[in-house]
Amino acid sequence: MRSFVVIGAVAVALTLASFESQPAIAADFYAGKKLTIIAGFRPGGGVDNNARVVGRHLANHIPGNPAILNKNMPGSGGARLANWLYNKAKSNGLTIALPGRSWMFSKLFKDPGVKFEPLKFDYIGAPGPLNNKLWVRADLGIKSIADLKNSKKTIVFGGLRSRSSNVVVPSILGRAGWSVRALKGYKATAKIMLAIEQKEVDGMWASDSTLRNNRADLIDNKVLVPILQVRPWEKNIPLLYDQVDARTKKLLNLVLAPSSFGVPVIAPPGTPKAQLATLRTAYASMVKDPAFIADGKKRGIYVSEPLIGNALRDVISKVIAESDEAIVKDYLKYRGKRKKRKKKKS
């Protein structure tokens, strides 16, 4: 992780240094134009939240100050948008996207319908590591790991897709003998939060960013309390990695890989070098802007050690390279069997 931080810091410095050499050219290109920013999930969730905060601030750091249009293209955990961006989007510097946090591993898992090479996209930047936590409803009276493990009532955690970390992490703990299970199938993170409020589920695996997006009150009013965390950023909250064996730690490295870089901003492959340099420079400048940082904090978006351009690509490449067949096979056990599509009658 320290090597990723150094790489990211160097990339930010080099990107910002290059900005002075090309602002006039960038202004000529972007002035009077519209930059479209597409999120790979429905409105109201963490990915959409990231896209809209970026949309409010990125143009301020692009010479020519283009208009911003935020759009959504949900489907297949971000893979639908990645497919479109790879195969159909124009590589002209006027379309960028935030497909999600884990779409780049879809080909690694041999998901059907994947028509993109994850490392061939032009990577712009990401805010850096997140601290995911296991949150439970305070009214359950669970205040420690021991309480959770030994609960007479099975604690149910709401989740999205089978392979989403908010499904896999509770499932891993459940298979380890903890009194927990995951309830998958929610169409959006906001719906999980509503299910928590309505006591349909007992909690969720999520970052502060995800919760503070639209329901910061769940944290501020202590409707939810954290029981575990990934990084030792908060005192008195145990670490997830300390609760599992060596084999499971390797599995978690893959499951939680997206939390090591945040939500990436990417462009279609083949984006002109001049426009790509402008977008990377703008992103690097934006994540240091006090206005962006303050707005992000309100929405639960925290900039830790931002990764810019190829530094971000290298982090993702490393995760893919280190995920051997055995680890991937272990991960896919949590997905369950795919449902066979019924053939349409002719």
mmCIF file of C-alpha atoms in Angstrom:
data_model
loop_
_atom_site.group_PDB
_atom_site.id
_atom_site.type_symbol
_atom_site.label_atom_id
_atom_site.label_comp_id
_atom_site.label_asym_id
_atom_site.label_seq_id
_atom_site.Cartn_x
_atom_site.Cartn_y
_atom_site.Cartn_z
ATOM 1 C CA MET A 1 0.000 0.000 0.000
ATOM 2 C CA ARG A 2 2.898 2.394 0.791
ATOM 3 C CA SER A 3 4.296 1.837 -2.711
ATOM 4 C CA PHE A 4 0.897 2.728 -4.183
ATOM 5 C CA VAL A 5 0.878 5.969 -2.149
ATOM 6 C CA VAL A 6 4.362 6.969 -3.376
ATOM 7 C CA ILE A 7 3.432 6.205 -6.970
ATOM 8 C CA GLY A 8 0.244 8.235 -6.628
ATOM 9 C CA ALA A 9 2.030 11.207 -5.064
ATOM 10 C CA VAL A 10 4.644 11.284 -7.838
ATOM 11 C CA ALA A 11 1.935 11.006 -10.486
ATOM 12 C CA VAL A 12 0.011 13.935 -8.997
ATOM 13 C CA ALA A 13 3.151 16.082 -8.906
ATOM 14 C CA LEU A 14 4.141 15.271 -12.488
ATOM 15 C CA THR A 15 0.610 15.779 -13.769
ATOM 16 C CA LEU A 16 0.273 19.179 -12.108
ATOM 17 C CA ALA A 17 3.705 20.199 -13.406
ATOM 18 C CA SER A 18 2.642 19.445 -16.983
ATOM 19 C CA PHE A 19 -0.430 21.663 -16.665
ATOM 20 C CA GLU A 20 1.463 24.910 -17.256
ATOM 21 C CA SER A 21 2.619 23.740 -20.689
ATOM 22 C CA GLN A 22 -0.783 23.223 -22.255
ATOM 23 C CA PRO A 23 -3.578 25.395 -20.756
ATOM 24 C CA ALA A 24 -4.051 27.500 -23.898
ATOM 25 C CA ILE A 25 -4.479 24.413 -26.105
ATOM 26 C CA ALA A 26 -6.900 22.872 -23.627
ATOM 27 C CA ALA A 27 -8.908 26.083 -23.408
ATOM 28 C CA ASP A 28 -9.244 26.172 -27.189
ATOM 29 C CA PHE A 29 -10.577 22.606 -27.161
ATOM 30 C CA TYR A 30 -12.951 22.698 -24.170
ATOM 31 C CA ALA A 31 -14.314 26.240 -24.411
ATOM 32 C CA GLY A 32 -17.997 26.134 -25.332
ATOM 33 C CA LYS A 33 -18.142 22.334 -25.230
ATOM 34 C CA LYS A 34 -19.988 19.865 -22.995
ATOM 35 C CA LEU A 35 -18.269 17.155 -20.937
ATOM 36 C CA THR A 36 -20.501 14.173 -20.146
ATOM 37 C CA ILE A 37 -19.864 12.256 -16.913
ATOM 38 C CA ILE A 38 -21.657 8.897 -16.667
ATOM 39 C CA ALA A 39 -22.203 6.814 -13.525
ATOM 40 C CA GLY A 40 -22.598 3.040 -13.840
ATOM 41 C CA PHE A 41 -25.250 2.814 -11.093
ATOM 42 C CA ARG A 42 -28.666 4.318 -10.430
ATOM 43 C CA PRO A 43 -29.047 7.767 -8.841
ATOM 44 C CA GLY A 44 -28.794 7.817 -5.064
ATOM 45 C CA GLY A 45 -25.946 5.380 -4.485
ATOM 46 C CA GLY A 46 -22.278 5.869 -3.708
ATOM 47 C CA VAL A 47 -21.040 5.694 -7.311
ATOM 48 C CA ASP A 48 -23.619 8.213 -8.513
ATOM 49 C CA ASN A 49 -22.714 10.414 -5.565
ATOM 50 C CA ASN A 50 -19.055 10.386 -6.593
ATOM 51 C CA ALA A 51 -19.932 11.199 -10.191
ATOM 52 C CA ARG A 52 -22.070 14.187 -9.237
ATOM 53 C CA VAL A 53 -19.489 15.656 -6.866
ATOM 54 C CA VAL A 54 -16.866 15.316 -9.605
ATOM 55 C CA GLY A 55 -19.352 16.928 -11.977
ATOM 56 C CA ARG A 56 -19.702 19.962 -9.719
ATOM 57 C CA HIS A 57 -15.982 20.635 -9.503
ATOM 58 C CA LEU A 58 -13.982 19.154 -12.379
ATOM 59 C CA ALA A 59 -14.817 21.852 -14.950
ATOM 60 C CA ASN A 60 -13.399 24.499 -12.623
ATOM 61 C CA HIS A 61 -9.993 22.932 -13.225
ATOM 62 C CA ILE A 62 -10.303 22.466 -16.992
ATOM 63 C CA PRO A 63 -9.155 25.415 -19.141
ATOM 64 C CA GLY A 64 -12.157 26.570 -21.140
ATOM 65 C CA ASN A 65 -14.543 25.573 -18.321
ATOM 66 C CA PRO A 66 -16.817 23.198 -20.298
ATOM 67 C CA ALA A 67 -20.430 22.591 -19.325
ATOM 68 C CA ILE A 68 -21.007 19.344 -17.411
ATOM 69 C CA LEU A 69 -23.769 16.823 -18.072
ATOM 70 C CA ASN A 70 -24.234 14.041 -15.498
ATOM 71 C CA LYS A 71 -25.922 10.849 -16.704
ATOM 72 C CA ASN A 72 -26.506 7.290 -15.470
ATOM 73 C CA MET A 73 -26.144 3.945 -17.256
ATOM 74 C CA PRO A 74 -26.785 1.267 -14.604
ATOM 75 C CA GLY A 75 -26.460 -2.456 -15.203
ATOM 76 C CA SER A 76 -24.294 -5.488 -14.374
ATOM 77 C CA GLY A 77 -22.433 -3.770 -11.551
ATOM 78 C CA GLY A 78 -20.922 -1.186 -13.887
ATOM 79 C CA ALA A 79 -19.969 -3.649 -16.638
ATOM 80 C CA ARG A 80 -22.750 -2.400 -18.924
ATOM 81 C CA LEU A 81 -21.287 1.103 -18.892
ATOM 82 C CA ALA A 82 -17.744 -0.258 -19.297
ATOM 83 C CA ASN A 83 -18.882 -2.214 -22.376
ATOM 84 C CA TRP A 84 -20.460 0.884 -23.877
ATOM 85 C CA LEU A 85 -17.468 3.069 -23.103
ATOM 86 C CA TYR A 86 -15.061 0.532 -24.610
ATOM 87 C CA ASN A 87 -17.014 -0.254 -27.779
ATOM 88 C CA LYS A 88 -19.327 2.654 -28.603
ATOM 89 C CA ALA A 89 -18.308 5.878 -26.884
ATOM 90 C CA LYS A 90 -16.411 8.466 -28.898
ATOM 91 C CA SER A 91 -12.790 8.803 -27.832
ATOM 92 C CA ASN A 92 -12.765 12.563 -28.158
ATOM 93 C CA GLY A 93 -12.155 13.737 -24.604
ATOM 94 C CA LEU A 94 -15.776 14.744 -24.081
ATOM 95 C CA THR A 95 -17.018 11.607 -22.306
ATOM 96 C CA ILE A 96 -15.707 10.175 -19.052
ATOM 97 C CA ALA A 97 -17.241 7.632 -16.701
ATOM 98 C CA LEU A 98 -17.361 6.181 -13.223
ATOM 99 C CA PRO A 99 -18.644 2.635 -13.888
ATOM 100 C CA GLY A 100 -18.202 1.575 -10.262
ATOM 101 C CA ARG A 101 -15.705 0.040 -7.904
ATOM 102 C CA SER A 102 -15.250 -3.547 -9.145
ATOM 103 C CA TRP A 103 -16.284 -3.734 -12.814
ATOM 104 C CA MET A 104 -12.597 -3.993 -13.829
ATOM 105 C CA PHE A 105 -12.489 -7.529 -12.417
ATOM 106 C CA SER A 106 -15.448 -8.813 -14.463
ATOM 107 C CA LYS A 107 -13.221 -10.395 -17.090
ATOM 108 C CA LEU A 108 -11.094 -12.001 -14.387
ATOM 109 C CA PHE A 109 -14.260 -13.777 -13.223
ATOM 110 C CA LYS A 110 -15.203 -14.702 -16.797
ATOM 111 C CA ASP A 111 -18.537 -12.940 -16.503
ATOM 112 C CA PRO A 112 -20.784 -13.355 -19.542
ATOM 113 C CA GLY A 113 -21.198 -10.380 -21.804
ATOM 114 C CA VAL A 114 -17.906 -8.692 -20.901
ATOM 115 C CA LYS A 115 -16.618 -7.035 -24.067
ATOM 116 C CA PHE A 116 -13.785 -4.895 -22.773
ATOM 117 C CA GLU A 117 -10.161 -5.170 -21.687
ATOM 118 C CA PRO A 118 -9.973 -3.471 -18.281
ATOM 119 C CA LEU A 119 -6.368 -2.315 -18.598
ATOM 120 C CA LYS A 120 -6.886 -0.698 -22.009
ATOM 121 C CA PHE A 121 -9.113 2.099 -20.735
ATOM 122 C CA ASP A 122 -7.511 5.503 -20.225
ATOM 123 C CA TYR A 123 -7.467 5.969 -16.460
ATOM 124 C CA ILE A 124 -7.894 9.510 -15.172
ATOM 125 C CA GLY A 125 -7.836 9.245 -11.384
ATOM 126 C CA ALA A 126 -9.310 8.018 -8.113
ATOM 127 C CA PRO A 127 -9.473 9.530 -4.612
ATOM 128 C CA GLY A 128 -7.598 6.753 -2.827
ATOM 129 C CA PRO A 129 -8.325 4.126 -0.152
ATOM 130 C CA LEU A 130 -11.630 3.844 1.696
ATOM 131 C CA ASN A 131 -12.327 2.351 5.104
ATOM 132 C CA ASN A 132 -15.179 -0.114 4.822
ATOM 133 C CA LYS A 133 -16.993 -1.157 7.976
ATOM 134 C CA LEU A 134 -19.521 -3.715 9.131
ATOM 135 C CA TRP A 135 -22.481 -1.669 10.401
ATOM 136 C CA VAL A 136 -25.340 -3.016 12.535
ATOM 137 C CA ARG A 137 -28.507 -1.399 13.833
ATOM 138 C CA ALA A 138 -27.908 0.028 17.313
ATOM 139 C CA ASP A 139 -31.306 -1.164 18.549
ATOM 140 C CA LEU A 140 -30.072 -4.778 18.320
ATOM 141 C CA GLY A 141 -27.827 -4.164 21.300
ATOM 142 C CA ILE A 142 -24.781 -5.649 19.562
ATOM 143 C CA LYS A 143 -21.712 -3.794 20.791
ATOM 144 C CA SER A 144 -18.841 -6.173 20.120
ATOM 145 C CA ILE A 145 -17.609 -8.954 17.872
ATOM 146 C CA ALA A 146 -18.493 -11.490 20.558
ATOM 147 C CA ASP A 147 -22.079 -10.195 20.621
ATOM 148 C CA LEU A 148 -22.293 -10.599 16.862
ATOM 149 C CA LYS A 149 -20.722 -14.052 16.742
ATOM 150 C CA ASN A 150 -22.921 -15.407 19.508
ATOM 151 C CA SER A 151 -26.194 -13.688 18.663
ATOM 152 C CA LYS A 152 -29.162 -16.039 19.044
ATOM 153 C CA LYS A 153 -30.810 -14.145 16.212
ATOM 154 C CA THR A 154 -29.197 -14.417 12.772
ATOM 155 C CA ILE A 155 -28.094 -10.897 11.815
ATOM 156 C CA VAL A 156 -29.036 -10.122 8.221
ATOM 157 C CA PHE A 157 -26.962 -7.736 6.096
ATOM 158 C CA GLY A 158 -28.449 -6.183 2.982
ATOM 159 C CA GLY A 159 -26.497 -6.370 -0.272
ATOM 160 C CA LEU A 160 -26.573 -5.799 -4.010
ATOM 161 C CA ARG A 161 -25.218 -8.410 -6.425
ATOM 162 C CA SER A 162 -23.926 -11.834 -5.419
ATOM 163 C CA ARG A 163 -20.345 -10.742 -5.854
ATOM 164 C CA SER A 164 -20.640 -7.298 -4.251
ATOM 165 C CA SER A 165 -18.486 -6.916 -1.150
ATOM 166 C CA ASN A 166 -21.621 -6.091 0.856
ATOM 167 C CA VAL A 167 -22.789 -9.631 0.088
ATOM 168 C CA VAL A 168 -19.480 -11.507 0.091
ATOM 169 C CA VAL A 169 -18.026 -10.181 3.365
ATOM 170 C CA PRO A 170 -21.080 -11.125 5.502
ATOM 171 C CA SER A 171 -21.200 -14.451 3.645
ATOM 172 C CA ILE A 172 -17.555 -15.143 4.512
ATOM 173 C CA LEU A 173 -18.250 -14.444 8.174
ATOM 174 C CA GLY A 174 -21.368 -16.619 8.053
ATOM 175 C CA ARG A 175 -19.407 -19.559 6.635
ATOM 176 C CA ALA A 176 -16.842 -19.057 9.388
ATOM 177 C CA GLY A 177 -19.554 -19.780 11.946
ATOM 178 C CA TRP A 178 -20.699 -16.272 12.792
ATOM 179 C CA SER A 179 -24.416 -15.730 13.327
ATOM 180 C CA VAL A 180 -24.781 -13.624 10.178
ATOM 181 C CA ARG A 181 -25.998 -13.950 6.609
ATOM 182 C CA ALA A 182 -26.365 -11.732 3.554
ATOM 183 C CA LEU A 183 -29.615 -10.860 1.813
ATOM 184 C CA LYS A 184 -28.768 -9.976 -1.776
ATOM 185 C CA GLY A 185 -30.838 -8.538 -4.579
ATOM 186 C CA TYR A 186 -31.324 -4.876 -3.668
ATOM 187 C CA LYS A 187 -31.263 -2.709 -6.784
ATOM 188 C CA ALA A 188 -29.453 0.226 -5.197
ATOM 189 C CA THR A 189 -27.565 1.102 -2.034
ATOM 190 C CA ALA A 190 -30.260 3.616 -1.134
ATOM 191 C CA LYS A 191 -32.777 0.760 -1.034
ATOM 192 C CA ILE A 192 -30.614 -1.129 1.454
ATOM 193 C CA MET A 193 -30.580 1.934 3.689
ATOM 194 C CA LEU A 194 -34.359 2.135 3.494
ATOM 195 C CA ALA A 195 -34.564 -1.567 4.373
ATOM 196 C CA ILE A 196 -32.397 -0.897 7.429
ATOM 197 C CA GLU A 197 -34.653 1.935 8.537
ATOM 198 C CA GLN A 198 -37.707 -0.278 8.071
ATOM 199 C CA LYS A 199 -35.948 -3.108 9.968
ATOM 200 C CA GLU A 200 -36.152 -5.413 6.997
ATOM 201 C CA VAL A 201 -32.401 -6.020 7.415
ATOM 202 C CA ASP A 202 -30.086 -5.505 10.365
ATOM 203 C CA GLY A 203 -27.133 -3.739 8.777
ATOM 204 C CA MET A 204 -24.738 -3.525 5.845
ATOM 205 C CA TRP A 205 -21.097 -3.638 4.846
ATOM 206 C CA ALA A 206 -20.218 -0.141 3.598
ATOM 207 C CA SER A 207 -17.860 2.805 3.788
ATOM 208 C CA ASP A 208 -18.659 6.082 5.494
ATOM 209 C CA SER A 209 -18.858 7.553 1.998
ATOM 210 C CA THR A 210 -21.672 5.212 0.987
ATOM 211 C CA LEU A 211 -23.721 5.898 4.103
ATOM 212 C CA ARG A 212 -23.184 9.643 4.141
ATOM 213 C CA ASN A 213 -24.247 9.973 0.531
ATOM 214 C CA ASN A 214 -27.944 10.516 1.276
ATOM 215 C CA ARG A 215 -28.430 9.057 4.747
ATOM 216 C CA ALA A 216 -25.799 10.618 6.971
ATOM 217 C CA ASP A 217 -28.436 10.618 9.702
ATOM 218 C CA LEU A 218 -28.043 6.847 10.061
ATOM 219 C CA ILE A 219 -24.523 7.521 11.362
ATOM 220 C CA ASP A 220 -25.078 10.862 13.084
ATOM 221 C CA ASN A 221 -28.147 9.614 14.968
ATOM 222 C CA LYS A 222 -26.393 6.325 15.723
ATOM 223 C CA VAL A 223 -29.051 4.245 14.025
ATOM 224 C CA LEU A 224 -26.073 2.231 12.771
ATOM 225 C CA VAL A 225 -22.873 1.481 14.688
ATOM 226 C CA PRO A 226 -19.622 -0.014 13.302
ATOM 227 C CA ILE A 227 -18.430 -3.396 14.586
ATOM 228 C CA LEU A 228 -15.465 -4.061 12.236
ATOM 229 C CA GLN A 229 -13.265 -1.997 9.917
ATOM 230 C CA VAL A 230 -10.699 -2.723 7.184
ATOM 231 C CA ARG A 231 -8.111 -0.061 8.025
ATOM 232 C CA PRO A 232 -6.984 1.010 11.501
ATOM 233 C CA TRP A 233 -8.248 4.531 11.026
ATOM 234 C CA GLU A 234 -10.619 4.625 13.995
ATOM 235 C CA LYS A 235 -9.783 3.663 17.546
ATOM 236 C CA ASN A 236 -11.591 0.875 19.351
ATOM 237 C CA ILE A 237 -12.984 -0.742 16.187
ATOM 238 C CA PRO A 238 -11.453 -4.202 15.536
ATOM 239 C CA LEU A 239 -9.919 -5.059 12.164
ATOM 240 C CA LEU A 240 -11.614 -7.497 9.811
ATOM 241 C CA TYR A 241 -8.318 -9.118 8.821
ATOM 242 C CA ASP A 242 -7.626 -10.026 12.447
ATOM 243 C CA GLN A 243 -10.776 -12.167 12.521
ATOM 244 C CA VAL A 244 -9.957 -14.549 9.635
ATOM 245 C CA ASP A 245 -7.378 -17.185 8.719
ATOM 246 C CA ALA A 246 -4.526 -16.828 6.186
ATOM 247 C CA ARG A 247 -6.463 -18.332 3.263
ATOM 248 C CA THR A 248 -9.411 -16.012 3.854
ATOM 249 C CA LYS A 249 -7.068 -13.009 4.022
ATOM 250 C CA LYS A 250 -5.948 -13.722 0.449
ATOM 251 C CA LEU A 251 -9.565 -13.948 -0.610
ATOM 252 C CA LEU A 252 -10.351 -10.658 1.111
ATOM 253 C CA ASN A 253 -7.485 -8.971 -0.750
ATOM 254 C CA LEU A 254 -9.450 -9.561 -3.950
ATOM 255 C CA VAL A 255 -12.891 -8.888 -2.480
ATOM 256 C CA LEU A 256 -11.768 -5.601 -0.952
ATOM 257 C CA ALA A 257 -9.410 -4.500 -3.737
ATOM 258 C CA PRO A 258 -11.764 -1.693 -4.843
ATOM 259 C CA SER A 259 -11.466 -0.083 -1.412
ATOM 260 C CA SER A 260 -7.746 0.450 -2.079
ATOM 261 C CA PHE A 261 -8.425 3.102 -4.719
ATOM 262 C CA GLY A 262 -12.018 4.346 -4.395
ATOM 263 C CA VAL A 263 -14.232 5.028 -7.423
ATOM 264 C CA PRO A 264 -12.080 5.409 -10.577
ATOM 265 C CA VAL A 265 -12.761 7.969 -13.281
ATOM 266 C CA ILE A 266 -11.934 6.613 -16.732
ATOM 267 C CA ALA A 267 -12.106 7.590 -20.397
ATOM 268 C CA PRO A 268 -12.599 5.467 -23.533
ATOM 269 C CA PRO A 269 -9.472 3.789 -24.927
ATOM 270 C CA GLY A 270 -7.670 5.977 -27.431
ATOM 271 C CA THR A 271 -8.648 9.328 -25.950
ATOM 272 C CA PRO A 272 -6.366 11.954 -27.579
ATOM 273 C CA LYS A 273 -3.220 12.476 -25.528
ATOM 274 C CA ALA A 274 -3.763 16.221 -25.183
ATOM 275 C CA GLN A 275 -7.308 15.845 -23.832
ATOM 276 C CA LEU A 276 -6.322 12.930 -21.585
ATOM 277 C CA ALA A 277 -3.485 14.973 -20.104
ATOM 278 C CA THR A 278 -5.889 17.855 -19.490
ATOM 279 C CA LEU A 279 -8.417 15.612 -17.741
ATOM 280 C CA ARG A 280 -5.766 13.967 -15.573
ATOM 281 C CA THR A 281 -4.284 17.327 -14.642
ATOM 282 C CA ALA A 282 -7.739 18.709 -13.858
ATOM 283 C CA TYR A 283 -8.567 15.716 -11.649
ATOM 284 C CA ALA A 284 -5.239 15.970 -9.813
ATOM 285 C CA SER A 285 -5.860 19.665 -9.187
ATOM 286 C CA MET A 286 -9.499 19.101 -8.181
ATOM 287 C CA VAL A 287 -8.734 16.556 -5.447
ATOM 288 C CA LYS A 288 -6.441 19.136 -3.810
ATOM 289 C CA ASP A 289 -9.009 21.929 -4.039
ATOM 290 C CA PRO A 290 -10.429 22.886 -0.601
ATOM 291 C CA ALA A 291 -13.858 23.447 -2.175
ATOM 292 C CA PHE A 292 -13.939 19.898 -3.547
ATOM 293 C CA ILE A 293 -12.607 18.437 -0.309
ATOM 294 C CA ALA A 294 -15.252 20.257 1.751
ATOM 295 C CA ASP A 295 -18.061 19.257 -0.608
ATOM 296 C CA GLY A 296 -16.803 15.686 -0.646
ATOM 297 C CA LYS A 297 -16.782 15.457 3.132
ATOM 298 C CA LYS A 298 -20.427 16.504 3.244
ATOM 299 C CA ARG A 299 -21.159 13.567 0.952
ATOM 300 C CA GLY A 300 -18.816 11.150 2.675
ATOM 301 C CA ILE A 301 -16.166 11.273 -0.059
ATOM 302 C CA TYR A 302 -12.693 11.430 1.432
ATOM 303 C CA VAL A 303 -9.490 12.024 -0.484
ATOM 304 C CA SER A 304 -6.708 10.025 1.156
ATOM 305 C CA GLU A 305 -3.858 9.250 -1.254
ATOM 306 C CA PRO A 306 -5.177 10.033 -4.750
ATOM 307 C CA LEU A 307 -3.996 7.950 -7.683
ATOM 308 C CA ILE A 308 -3.639 9.656 -11.055
ATOM 309 C CA GLY A 309 -3.444 8.180 -14.536
ATOM 310 C CA ASN A 310 -1.212 5.164 -15.000
ATOM 311 C CA ALA A 311 -0.523 4.982 -11.252
ATOM 312 C CA LEU A 312 -4.185 3.998 -10.829
ATOM 313 C CA ARG A 313 -3.969 1.546 -13.712
ATOM 314 C CA ASP A 314 -0.895 -0.057 -12.137
ATOM 315 C CA VAL A 315 -2.734 -0.688 -8.849
ATOM 316 C CA ILE A 316 -5.570 -2.438 -10.686
ATOM 317 C CA SER A 317 -3.100 -4.379 -12.837
ATOM 318 C CA LYS A 318 -1.320 -5.621 -9.696
ATOM 319 C CA VAL A 319 -4.561 -6.914 -8.164
ATOM 320 C CA ILE A 320 -5.416 -8.784 -11.373
ATOM 321 C CA ALA A 321 -1.917 -10.265 -11.611
ATOM 322 C CA GLU A 322 -1.941 -11.488 -7.987
ATOM 323 C CA SER A 323 -5.393 -13.083 -8.189
ATOM 324 C CA ASP A 324 -4.484 -16.619 -9.156
ATOM 325 C CA GLU A 325 -6.963 -19.254 -10.303
ATOM 326 C CA ALA A 326 -7.407 -20.719 -6.812
ATOM 327 C CA ILE A 327 -8.309 -17.353 -5.276
ATOM 328 C CA VAL A 328 -10.721 -16.533 -8.101
ATOM 329 C CA LYS A 329 -12.350 -19.962 -7.767
ATOM 330 C CA ASP A 330 -12.698 -19.411 -4.023
ATOM 331 C CA TYR A 331 -14.286 -16.015 -4.637
ATOM 332 C CA LEU A 332 -16.750 -17.377 -7.159
ATOM 333 C CA LYS A 333 -18.104 -19.856 -4.624
ATOM 334 C CA TYR A 334 -19.896 -16.950 -3.017
ATOM 335 C CA ARG A 335 -21.654 -16.031 -6.232
ATOM 336 C CA GLY A 336 -23.759 -19.154 -6.406
ATOM 337 C CA LYS A 337 -25.018 -20.755 -9.574
ATOM 338 C CA ARG A 338 -26.040 -18.535 -12.424
ATOM 339 C CA LYS A 339 -29.652 -18.816 -13.448
ATOM 340 C CA LYS A 340 -30.136 -20.195 -16.909
ATOM 341 C CA ARG A 341 -32.009 -17.853 -19.188
ATOM 342 C CA LYS A 342 -35.193 -19.268 -20.614
ATOM 343 C CA LYS A 343 -35.207 -19.564 -24.340
ATOM 344 C CA LYS A 344 -37.793 -17.401 -26.013
ATOM 345 C CA LYS A 345 -40.487 -19.264 -27.845
ATOM 346 C CA SER A 346 -40.379 -18.743 -31.567
#
